[in-house]
Amino acid sequence: MLTGGKSDSDAGSQVRTGPNTDYESPFYARPARQNPNMTLPSNFSTGVGVSHSRGPSTHPYIAMTFDDGPHPRNTPRLLDMLRQRNIKATFYVIGNSVKMYPEITRRIVAEGHEIGNHTWTHRNLTKLSNSEVCREMDRTRDVIVSATGVQPRTMRPPYGALLTRQRKMIFKEYGYPTIMWSVDPQDWKRPGISVVRDRIISQTRNGSIVLSHDLHAPTVDAMPSTLDGLLGKGFQFVTVSQLLTMQGRAQ
Ligand SMILES: [Zn+2]
């Protein structure tokens, strides 16, 4: 017997569309510190300048950058760590790896991170002709667009190697500023988790662009304590484009 005047056929009208306040997400050890929501503009102007290794030192904003991914195990693990802390980072991806792992590349973008062009083959660009450099940029841009629907807006040269004339050419042809870094923990040499963490935390200043590599498992292993340490020192994480937009305004 129906007691509430409701039959199964009414079930569709009973769907709740308001906040699901009864729901609690499954338990995980939530980090103590969270990055605040950084609703800063990221539309840097064409006058921003060709090369950058840091942002303005007037605010405690920093940009974490992760190169040489996506990697099938390390990148998803890193994305979980970033999500738990509400941190948005910038990923300089290799085109050939995007082709192999388009779904991971999509996840990078879907979770609010920025994506940058790190070439197709990771060669030293100073040894290549302009047309070979453009081929590296084009193929990588196209595979990123096809995987994610968004365009990269900056580039980072493999090994940091790019001639001044090449930087100008890429800026003119693609609008990509060349993004270097101001903090390099040399994590690719795998010096150990605590060394990577201590180098990053001790060298990071207002406006720093921090270089690291999600290709390497020990680097990702170092990230929880590194990110928590940086948050503990009062730094706030932004993407490279957000940092560049501030840079443009400071000039
Ligand atoms: Zn690289």
PDB file of C-alpha atoms and ligand atoms in Angstrom:
ATOM      1  CA  MET A   1       0.000   0.000   0.000  1.00  0.00           C
ATOM      2  CA  LEU A   2       1.252   3.459  -0.878  1.00  0.00           C
ATOM      3  CA  THR A   3       1.436   5.651   2.212  1.00  0.00           C
ATOM      4  CA  GLY A   4       3.017   8.830   0.939  1.00  0.00           C
ATOM      5  CA  GLY A   5       0.945   9.309  -2.148  1.00  0.00           C
ATOM      6  CA  LYS A   6       4.003   8.591  -4.260  1.00  0.00           C
ATOM      7  CA  SER A   7       4.318   5.824  -6.775  1.00  0.00           C
ATOM      8  CA  ASP A   8       7.349   4.643  -8.633  1.00  0.00           C
ATOM      9  CA  SER A   9       6.247   6.616 -11.632  1.00  0.00           C
ATOM     10  CA  ASP A  10       6.787   9.818  -9.649  1.00  0.00           C
ATOM     11  CA  ALA A  11      10.417   8.981  -8.977  1.00  0.00           C
ATOM     12  CA  GLY A  12      11.675  11.197 -11.781  1.00  0.00           C
ATOM     13  CA  SER A  13      10.133  14.264 -10.215  1.00  0.00           C
ATOM     14  CA  GLN A  14      11.877  13.556  -6.924  1.00  0.00           C
ATOM     15  CA  VAL A  15      15.379  14.094  -8.256  1.00  0.00           C
ATOM     16  CA  ARG A  16      17.212  16.650  -6.168  1.00  0.00           C
ATOM     17  CA  THR A  17      18.903  19.369  -8.115  1.00  0.00           C
ATOM     18  CA  GLY A  18      20.201  21.508  -5.241  1.00  0.00           C
ATOM     19  CA  PRO A  19      23.500  21.067  -3.417  1.00  0.00           C
ATOM     20  CA  ASN A  20      23.954  17.470  -2.359  1.00  0.00           C
ATOM     21  CA  THR A  21      24.740  18.340   1.232  1.00  0.00           C
ATOM     22  CA  ASP A  22      24.451  14.768   2.463  1.00  0.00           C
ATOM     23  CA  TYR A  23      27.298  13.618   0.268  1.00  0.00           C
ATOM     24  CA  GLU A  24      30.774  13.273   1.665  1.00  0.00           C
ATOM     25  CA  SER A  25      33.650  12.401  -0.579  1.00  0.00           C
ATOM     26  CA  PRO A  26      35.518   9.217   0.243  1.00  0.00           C
ATOM     27  CA  PHE A  27      38.176   9.673   2.897  1.00  0.00           C
ATOM     28  CA  TYR A  28      41.676  10.500   1.953  1.00  0.00           C
ATOM     29  CA  ALA A  29      44.367  12.221   3.958  1.00  0.00           C
ATOM     30  CA  ARG A  30      43.553  15.773   2.970  1.00  0.00           C
ATOM     31  CA  PRO A  31      46.642  17.964   3.048  1.00  0.00           C
ATOM     32  CA  ALA A  32      46.583  20.612   5.740  1.00  0.00           C
ATOM     33  CA  ARG A  33      47.253  23.470   3.348  1.00  0.00           C
ATOM     34  CA  GLN A  34      45.377  24.407   0.218  1.00  0.00           C
ATOM     35  CA  ASN A  35      46.239  26.909  -2.456  1.00  0.00           C
ATOM     36  CA  PRO A  36      43.568  29.634  -2.622  1.00  0.00           C
ATOM     37  CA  ASN A  37      41.475  29.970  -5.764  1.00  0.00           C
ATOM     38  CA  MET A  38      43.580  32.133  -8.084  1.00  0.00           C
ATOM     39  CA  THR A  39      41.106  33.926 -10.315  1.00  0.00           C
ATOM     40  CA  LEU A  40      43.767  35.991 -12.023  1.00  0.00           C
ATOM     41  CA  PRO A  41      43.724  36.919 -15.714  1.00  0.00           C
ATOM     42  CA  SER A  42      45.923  34.910 -18.051  1.00  0.00           C
ATOM     43  CA  ASN A  43      45.528  36.916 -21.272  1.00  0.00           C
ATOM     44  CA  PHE A  44      49.018  38.362 -21.474  1.00  0.00           C
ATOM     45  CA  SER A  45      49.527  40.956 -24.198  1.00  0.00           C
ATOM     46  CA  THR A  46      51.664  40.609 -27.304  1.00  0.00           C
ATOM     47  CA  GLY A  47      53.964  43.215 -25.803  1.00  0.00           C
ATOM     48  CA  VAL A  48      54.883  40.936 -22.910  1.00  0.00           C
ATOM     49  CA  GLY A  49      58.382  40.190 -24.204  1.00  0.00           C
ATOM     50  CA  VAL A  50      60.082  37.295 -25.944  1.00  0.00           C
ATOM     51  CA  SER A  51      61.830  35.501 -23.039  1.00  0.00           C
ATOM     52  CA  HIS A  52      60.991  35.035 -19.376  1.00  0.00           C
ATOM     53  CA  SER A  53      62.652  33.237 -16.515  1.00  0.00           C
ATOM     54  CA  ARG A  54      60.548  34.655 -13.686  1.00  0.00           C
ATOM     55  CA  GLY A  55      57.565  36.845 -12.851  1.00  0.00           C
ATOM     56  CA  PRO A  56      57.338  40.007 -10.784  1.00  0.00           C
ATOM     57  CA  SER A  57      58.731  39.879  -7.251  1.00  0.00           C
ATOM     58  CA  THR A  58      56.028  42.153  -5.863  1.00  0.00           C
ATOM     59  CA  HIS A  59      53.648  39.327  -4.927  1.00  0.00           C
ATOM     60  CA  PRO A  60      54.148  35.832  -3.489  1.00  0.00           C
ATOM     61  CA  TYR A  61      53.029  34.217  -6.753  1.00  0.00           C
ATOM     62  CA  ILE A  62      55.038  31.325  -8.174  1.00  0.00           C
ATOM     63  CA  ALA A  63      54.623  28.958 -11.116  1.00  0.00           C
ATOM     64  CA  MET A  64      55.436  25.253 -10.919  1.00  0.00           C
ATOM     65  CA  THR A  65      56.343  23.822 -14.311  1.00  0.00           C
ATOM     66  CA  PHE A  66      56.590  20.131 -15.182  1.00  0.00           C
ATOM     67  CA  ASP A  67      58.431  19.050 -18.316  1.00  0.00           C
ATOM     68  CA  ASP A  68      58.780  16.025 -20.578  1.00  0.00           C
ATOM     69  CA  GLY A  69      55.408  14.362 -19.927  1.00  0.00           C
ATOM     70  CA  PRO A  70      52.803  13.200 -20.152  1.00  0.00           C
ATOM     71  CA  HIS A  71      53.910   9.961 -18.486  1.00  0.00           C
ATOM     72  CA  PRO A  72      51.358   7.149 -18.047  1.00  0.00           C
ATOM     73  CA  ARG A  73      51.972   6.641 -14.311  1.00  0.00           C
ATOM     74  CA  ASN A  74      53.774   9.694 -12.954  1.00  0.00           C
ATOM     75  CA  THR A  75      51.582  12.379 -14.491  1.00  0.00           C
ATOM     76  CA  PRO A  76      48.252  11.053 -13.117  1.00  0.00           C
ATOM     77  CA  ARG A  77      49.892  10.654  -9.705  1.00  0.00           C
ATOM     78  CA  LEU A  78      51.110  14.254  -9.831  1.00  0.00           C
ATOM     79  CA  LEU A  79      47.678  15.462 -10.956  1.00  0.00           C
ATOM     80  CA  ASP A  80      46.136  13.859  -7.865  1.00  0.00           C
ATOM     81  CA  MET A  81      48.655  15.663  -5.639  1.00  0.00           C
ATOM     82  CA  LEU A  82      47.957  19.008  -7.302  1.00  0.00           C
ATOM     83  CA  ARG A  83      44.196  18.542  -7.121  1.00  0.00           C
ATOM     84  CA  GLN A  84      44.298  17.750  -3.410  1.00  0.00           C
ATOM     85  CA  ARG A  85      46.038  21.095  -2.831  1.00  0.00           C
ATOM     86  CA  ASN A  86      44.023  23.174  -5.330  1.00  0.00           C
ATOM     87  CA  ILE A  87      47.248  23.969  -7.196  1.00  0.00           C
ATOM     88  CA  LYS A  88      47.284  24.773 -10.908  1.00  0.00           C
ATOM     89  CA  ALA A  89      50.594  24.134 -12.656  1.00  0.00           C
ATOM     90  CA  THR A  90      51.993  24.394 -16.175  1.00  0.00           C
ATOM     91  CA  PHE A  91      52.975  21.289 -18.150  1.00  0.00           C
ATOM     92  CA  TYR A  92      55.501  21.506 -20.989  1.00  0.00           C
ATOM     93  CA  VAL A  93      54.571  18.385 -22.887  1.00  0.00           C
ATOM     94  CA  ILE A  94      56.413  16.481 -25.600  1.00  0.00           C
ATOM     95  CA  GLY A  95      54.285  16.104 -28.735  1.00  0.00           C
ATOM     96  CA  ASN A  96      55.196  12.478 -29.296  1.00  0.00           C
ATOM     97  CA  SER A  97      54.084  11.617 -25.737  1.00  0.00           C
ATOM     98  CA  VAL A  98      50.817  13.534 -26.185  1.00  0.00           C
ATOM     99  CA  LYS A  99      50.180  11.335 -29.202  1.00  0.00           C
ATOM    100  CA  MET A 100      50.701   8.226 -27.048  1.00  0.00           C
ATOM    101  CA  TYR A 101      48.707   9.508 -24.042  1.00  0.00           C
ATOM    102  CA  PRO A 102      45.997  11.881 -25.262  1.00  0.00           C
ATOM    103  CA  GLU A 103      43.652  11.010 -22.383  1.00  0.00           C
ATOM    104  CA  ILE A 104      46.236  12.067 -19.784  1.00  0.00           C
ATOM    105  CA  THR A 105      46.831  15.279 -21.707  1.00  0.00           C
ATOM    106  CA  ARG A 106      43.078  15.895 -21.661  1.00  0.00           C
ATOM    107  CA  ARG A 107      43.033  15.390 -17.928  1.00  0.00           C
ATOM    108  CA  ILE A 108      45.802  17.991 -17.481  1.00  0.00           C
ATOM    109  CA  VAL A 109      43.655  20.575 -19.251  1.00  0.00           C
ATOM    110  CA  ALA A 110      40.351  19.419 -17.722  1.00  0.00           C
ATOM    111  CA  GLU A 111      41.745  19.967 -14.229  1.00  0.00           C
ATOM    112  CA  GLY A 112      42.626  23.570 -14.961  1.00  0.00           C
ATOM    113  CA  HIS A 113      46.339  23.339 -15.641  1.00  0.00           C
ATOM    114  CA  GLU A 114      48.098  25.152 -18.417  1.00  0.00           C
ATOM    115  CA  ILE A 115      49.792  23.302 -21.227  1.00  0.00           C
ATOM    116  CA  GLY A 116      52.868  24.463 -23.131  1.00  0.00           C
ATOM    117  CA  ASN A 117      54.800  23.379 -26.211  1.00  0.00           C
ATOM    118  CA  HIS A 118      58.012  21.433 -25.483  1.00  0.00           C
ATOM    119  CA  THR A 119      58.609  20.224 -29.070  1.00  0.00           C
ATOM    120  CA  TRP A 120      57.915  16.889 -30.718  1.00  0.00           C
ATOM    121  CA  THR A 121      61.279  15.113 -30.448  1.00  0.00           C
ATOM    122  CA  HIS A 122      63.034  16.961 -27.575  1.00  0.00           C
ATOM    123  CA  ARG A 123      66.060  17.788 -29.695  1.00  0.00           C
ATOM    124  CA  ASN A 124      68.455  20.676 -29.168  1.00  0.00           C
ATOM    125  CA  LEU A 125      66.744  23.330 -31.277  1.00  0.00           C
ATOM    126  CA  THR A 126      69.921  25.396 -31.730  1.00  0.00           C
ATOM    127  CA  LYS A 127      71.103  22.723 -34.184  1.00  0.00           C
ATOM    128  CA  LEU A 128      67.961  22.928 -36.328  1.00  0.00           C
ATOM    129  CA  SER A 129      66.938  25.158 -39.226  1.00  0.00           C
ATOM    130  CA  ASN A 130      63.984  27.514 -38.881  1.00  0.00           C
ATOM    131  CA  SER A 131      61.795  25.151 -40.885  1.00  0.00           C
ATOM    132  CA  GLU A 132      62.778  22.201 -38.675  1.00  0.00           C
ATOM    133  CA  VAL A 133      62.024  24.270 -35.554  1.00  0.00           C
ATOM    134  CA  CYS A 134      58.630  25.215 -36.990  1.00  0.00           C
ATOM    135  CA  ARG A 135      57.912  21.563 -37.750  1.00  0.00           C
ATOM    136  CA  GLU A 136      58.595  20.731 -34.082  1.00  0.00           C
ATOM    137  CA  MET A 137      56.259  23.536 -32.954  1.00  0.00           C
ATOM    138  CA  ASP A 138      53.530  22.749 -35.497  1.00  0.00           C
ATOM    139  CA  ARG A 139      53.287  19.019 -34.863  1.00  0.00           C
ATOM    140  CA  THR A 140      53.231  19.499 -31.099  1.00  0.00           C
ATOM    141  CA  ARG A 141      50.660  22.288 -31.236  1.00  0.00           C
ATOM    142  CA  ASP A 142      48.450  20.227 -33.533  1.00  0.00           C
ATOM    143  CA  VAL A 143      48.510  17.081 -31.390  1.00  0.00           C
ATOM    144  CA  ILE A 144      47.754  19.150 -28.256  1.00  0.00           C
ATOM    145  CA  VAL A 145      44.803  20.788 -29.999  1.00  0.00           C
ATOM    146  CA  SER A 146      43.540  17.457 -31.245  1.00  0.00           C
ATOM    147  CA  ALA A 147      43.814  15.861 -27.764  1.00  0.00           C
ATOM    148  CA  THR A 148      42.514  18.750 -25.676  1.00  0.00           C
ATOM    149  CA  GLY A 149      40.895  21.397 -27.865  1.00  0.00           C
ATOM    150  CA  VAL A 150      43.161  24.113 -26.511  1.00  0.00           C
ATOM    151  CA  GLN A 151      46.221  25.787 -27.927  1.00  0.00           C
ATOM    152  CA  PRO A 152      49.497  26.045 -26.058  1.00  0.00           C
ATOM    153  CA  ARG A 153      50.366  29.689 -25.381  1.00  0.00           C
ATOM    154  CA  THR A 154      54.013  29.466 -24.417  1.00  0.00           C
ATOM    155  CA  MET A 155      56.959  27.217 -25.233  1.00  0.00           C
ATOM    156  CA  ARG A 156      59.973  25.882 -23.396  1.00  0.00           C
ATOM    157  CA  PRO A 157      63.013  24.740 -25.364  1.00  0.00           C
ATOM    158  CA  PRO A 158      64.484  21.332 -24.494  1.00  0.00           C
ATOM    159  CA  TYR A 159      67.632  21.808 -22.366  1.00  0.00           C
ATOM    160  CA  GLY A 160      66.796  25.530 -22.276  1.00  0.00           C
ATOM    161  CA  ALA A 161      68.676  25.748 -25.566  1.00  0.00           C
ATOM    162  CA  LEU A 162      67.316  28.337 -28.008  1.00  0.00           C
ATOM    163  CA  LEU A 163      69.145  31.116 -29.834  1.00  0.00           C
ATOM    164  CA  THR A 164      67.917  34.689 -29.483  1.00  0.00           C
ATOM    165  CA  ARG A 165      66.995  34.831 -33.165  1.00  0.00           C
ATOM    166  CA  GLN A 166      65.043  31.582 -32.804  1.00  0.00           C
ATOM    167  CA  ARG A 167      63.155  32.931 -29.790  1.00  0.00           C
ATOM    168  CA  LYS A 168      62.172  35.993 -31.793  1.00  0.00           C
ATOM    169  CA  MET A 169      61.130  33.866 -34.761  1.00  0.00           C
ATOM    170  CA  ILE A 170      58.919  31.614 -32.598  1.00  0.00           C
ATOM    171  CA  PHE A 171      57.371  34.624 -30.851  1.00  0.00           C
ATOM    172  CA  LYS A 172      56.571  36.212 -34.208  1.00  0.00           C
ATOM    173  CA  GLU A 173      55.258  33.046 -35.868  1.00  0.00           C
ATOM    174  CA  TYR A 174      53.382  31.458 -32.950  1.00  0.00           C
ATOM    175  CA  GLY A 175      53.025  34.169 -30.309  1.00  0.00           C
ATOM    176  CA  TYR A 176      54.798  31.880 -27.837  1.00  0.00           C
ATOM    177  CA  PRO A 177      57.047  33.584 -25.319  1.00  0.00           C
ATOM    178  CA  THR A 178      60.050  31.373 -24.474  1.00  0.00           C
ATOM    179  CA  ILE A 179      59.748  30.283 -20.853  1.00  0.00           C
ATOM    180  CA  MET A 180      62.924  29.485 -18.956  1.00  0.00           C
ATOM    181  CA  TRP A 181      63.094  29.193 -15.156  1.00  0.00           C
ATOM    182  CA  SER A 182      64.634  30.744 -12.068  1.00  0.00           C
ATOM    183  CA  VAL A 183      64.692  27.626  -9.860  1.00  0.00           C
ATOM    184  CA  ASP A 184      66.315  24.413 -11.089  1.00  0.00           C
ATOM    185  CA  PRO A 185      66.569  21.554  -8.571  1.00  0.00           C
ATOM    186  CA  GLN A 186      68.421  19.372 -11.127  1.00  0.00           C
ATOM    187  CA  ASP A 187      65.800  16.745 -10.381  1.00  0.00           C
ATOM    188  CA  TRP A 188      66.547  14.839 -13.598  1.00  0.00           C
ATOM    189  CA  LYS A 189      69.826  13.728 -12.025  1.00  0.00           C
ATOM    190  CA  ARG A 190      67.722  11.980  -9.366  1.00  0.00           C
ATOM    191  CA  PRO A 191      69.590  13.369  -6.341  1.00  0.00           C
ATOM    192  CA  GLY A 192      66.975  12.069  -3.886  1.00  0.00           C
ATOM    193  CA  ILE A 193      63.572  13.212  -2.722  1.00  0.00           C
ATOM    194  CA  SER A 194      64.762  15.378   0.168  1.00  0.00           C
ATOM    195  CA  VAL A 195      67.416  17.094  -1.966  1.00  0.00           C
ATOM    196  CA  VAL A 196      64.878  18.007  -4.661  1.00  0.00           C
ATOM    197  CA  ARG A 197      62.469  19.292  -2.017  1.00  0.00           C
ATOM    198  CA  ASP A 198      65.086  21.303  -0.109  1.00  0.00           C
ATOM    199  CA  ARG A 199      66.523  22.876  -3.256  1.00  0.00           C
ATOM    200  CA  ILE A 200      63.112  24.001  -4.481  1.00  0.00           C
ATOM    201  CA  ILE A 201      61.934  25.309  -1.114  1.00  0.00           C
ATOM    202  CA  SER A 202      65.171  27.145  -0.321  1.00  0.00           C
ATOM    203  CA  GLN A 203      65.589  28.728  -3.776  1.00  0.00           C
ATOM    204  CA  THR A 204      62.004  29.797  -4.484  1.00  0.00           C
ATOM    205  CA  ARG A 205      61.254  33.522  -4.213  1.00  0.00           C
ATOM    206  CA  ASN A 206      58.321  35.737  -5.156  1.00  0.00           C
ATOM    207  CA  GLY A 207      57.772  35.385  -8.901  1.00  0.00           C
ATOM    208  CA  SER A 208      59.834  32.212  -9.294  1.00  0.00           C
ATOM    209  CA  ILE A 209      59.296  29.837 -12.175  1.00  0.00           C
ATOM    210  CA  VAL A 210      60.283  26.391 -10.876  1.00  0.00           C
ATOM    211  CA  LEU A 211      61.583  23.737 -13.282  1.00  0.00           C
ATOM    212  CA  SER A 212      60.918  20.056 -12.649  1.00  0.00           C
ATOM    213  CA  HIS A 213      60.050  16.924 -14.599  1.00  0.00           C
ATOM    214  CA  ASP A 214      56.990  14.714 -14.222  1.00  0.00           C
ATOM    215  CA  LEU A 215      58.820  12.165 -16.365  1.00  0.00           C
ATOM    216  CA  HIS A 216      60.818  11.103 -13.292  1.00  0.00           C
ATOM    217  CA  ALA A 217      59.096   9.164 -10.496  1.00  0.00           C
ATOM    218  CA  PRO A 218      61.381  10.504  -7.713  1.00  0.00           C
ATOM    219  CA  THR A 219      60.459  14.070  -8.700  1.00  0.00           C
ATOM    220  CA  VAL A 220      56.774  13.254  -8.298  1.00  0.00           C
ATOM    221  CA  ASP A 221      57.583  11.477  -5.007  1.00  0.00           C
ATOM    222  CA  ALA A 222      59.147  14.743  -3.804  1.00  0.00           C
ATOM    223  CA  MET A 223      56.117  16.864  -4.644  1.00  0.00           C
ATOM    224  CA  PRO A 224      53.791  16.382  -1.653  1.00  0.00           C
ATOM    225  CA  SER A 225      56.355  17.693   0.842  1.00  0.00           C
ATOM    226  CA  THR A 226      57.676  20.273  -1.642  1.00  0.00           C
ATOM    227  CA  LEU A 227      54.243  21.713  -2.389  1.00  0.00           C
ATOM    228  CA  ASP A 228      53.246  21.687   1.290  1.00  0.00           C
ATOM    229  CA  GLY A 229      56.515  23.407   2.186  1.00  0.00           C
ATOM    230  CA  LEU A 230      55.960  26.146  -0.388  1.00  0.00           C
ATOM    231  CA  LEU A 231      52.373  26.667   0.772  1.00  0.00           C
ATOM    232  CA  GLY A 232      53.675  26.811   4.335  1.00  0.00           C
ATOM    233  CA  LYS A 233      56.012  29.654   3.375  1.00  0.00           C
ATOM    234  CA  GLY A 234      53.037  31.613   2.052  1.00  0.00           C
ATOM    235  CA  PHE A 235      53.580  31.181  -1.684  1.00  0.00           C
ATOM    236  CA  GLN A 236      50.542  31.049  -3.950  1.00  0.00           C
ATOM    237  CA  PHE A 237      50.582  28.985  -7.126  1.00  0.00           C
ATOM    238  CA  VAL A 238      49.617  30.421 -10.510  1.00  0.00           C
ATOM    239  CA  THR A 239      50.165  29.311 -14.090  1.00  0.00           C
ATOM    240  CA  VAL A 240      52.881  30.701 -16.337  1.00  0.00           C
ATOM    241  CA  SER A 241      50.360  32.742 -18.340  1.00  0.00           C
ATOM    242  CA  GLN A 242      48.990  34.266 -15.142  1.00  0.00           C
ATOM    243  CA  LEU A 243      52.518  35.182 -14.104  1.00  0.00           C
ATOM    244  CA  LEU A 244      53.236  36.704 -17.531  1.00  0.00           C
ATOM    245  CA  THR A 245      50.033  38.754 -17.400  1.00  0.00           C
ATOM    246  CA  MET A 246      51.188  40.283 -14.120  1.00  0.00           C
ATOM    247  CA  GLN A 247      54.611  40.853 -15.626  1.00  0.00           C
ATOM    248  CA  GLY A 248      53.036  42.787 -18.480  1.00  0.00           C
ATOM    249  CA  ARG A 249      51.159  45.002 -16.069  1.00  0.00           C
ATOM    250  CA  ALA A 250      54.222  45.678 -13.968  1.00  0.00           C
ATOM    251  CA  GLN A 251      56.090  47.121 -16.953  1.00  0.00           C
TER     252      GLN A 251
HETATM  253 ZN    ZN B   1      62.561  18.712 -21.498  1.00  0.00          ZN
END
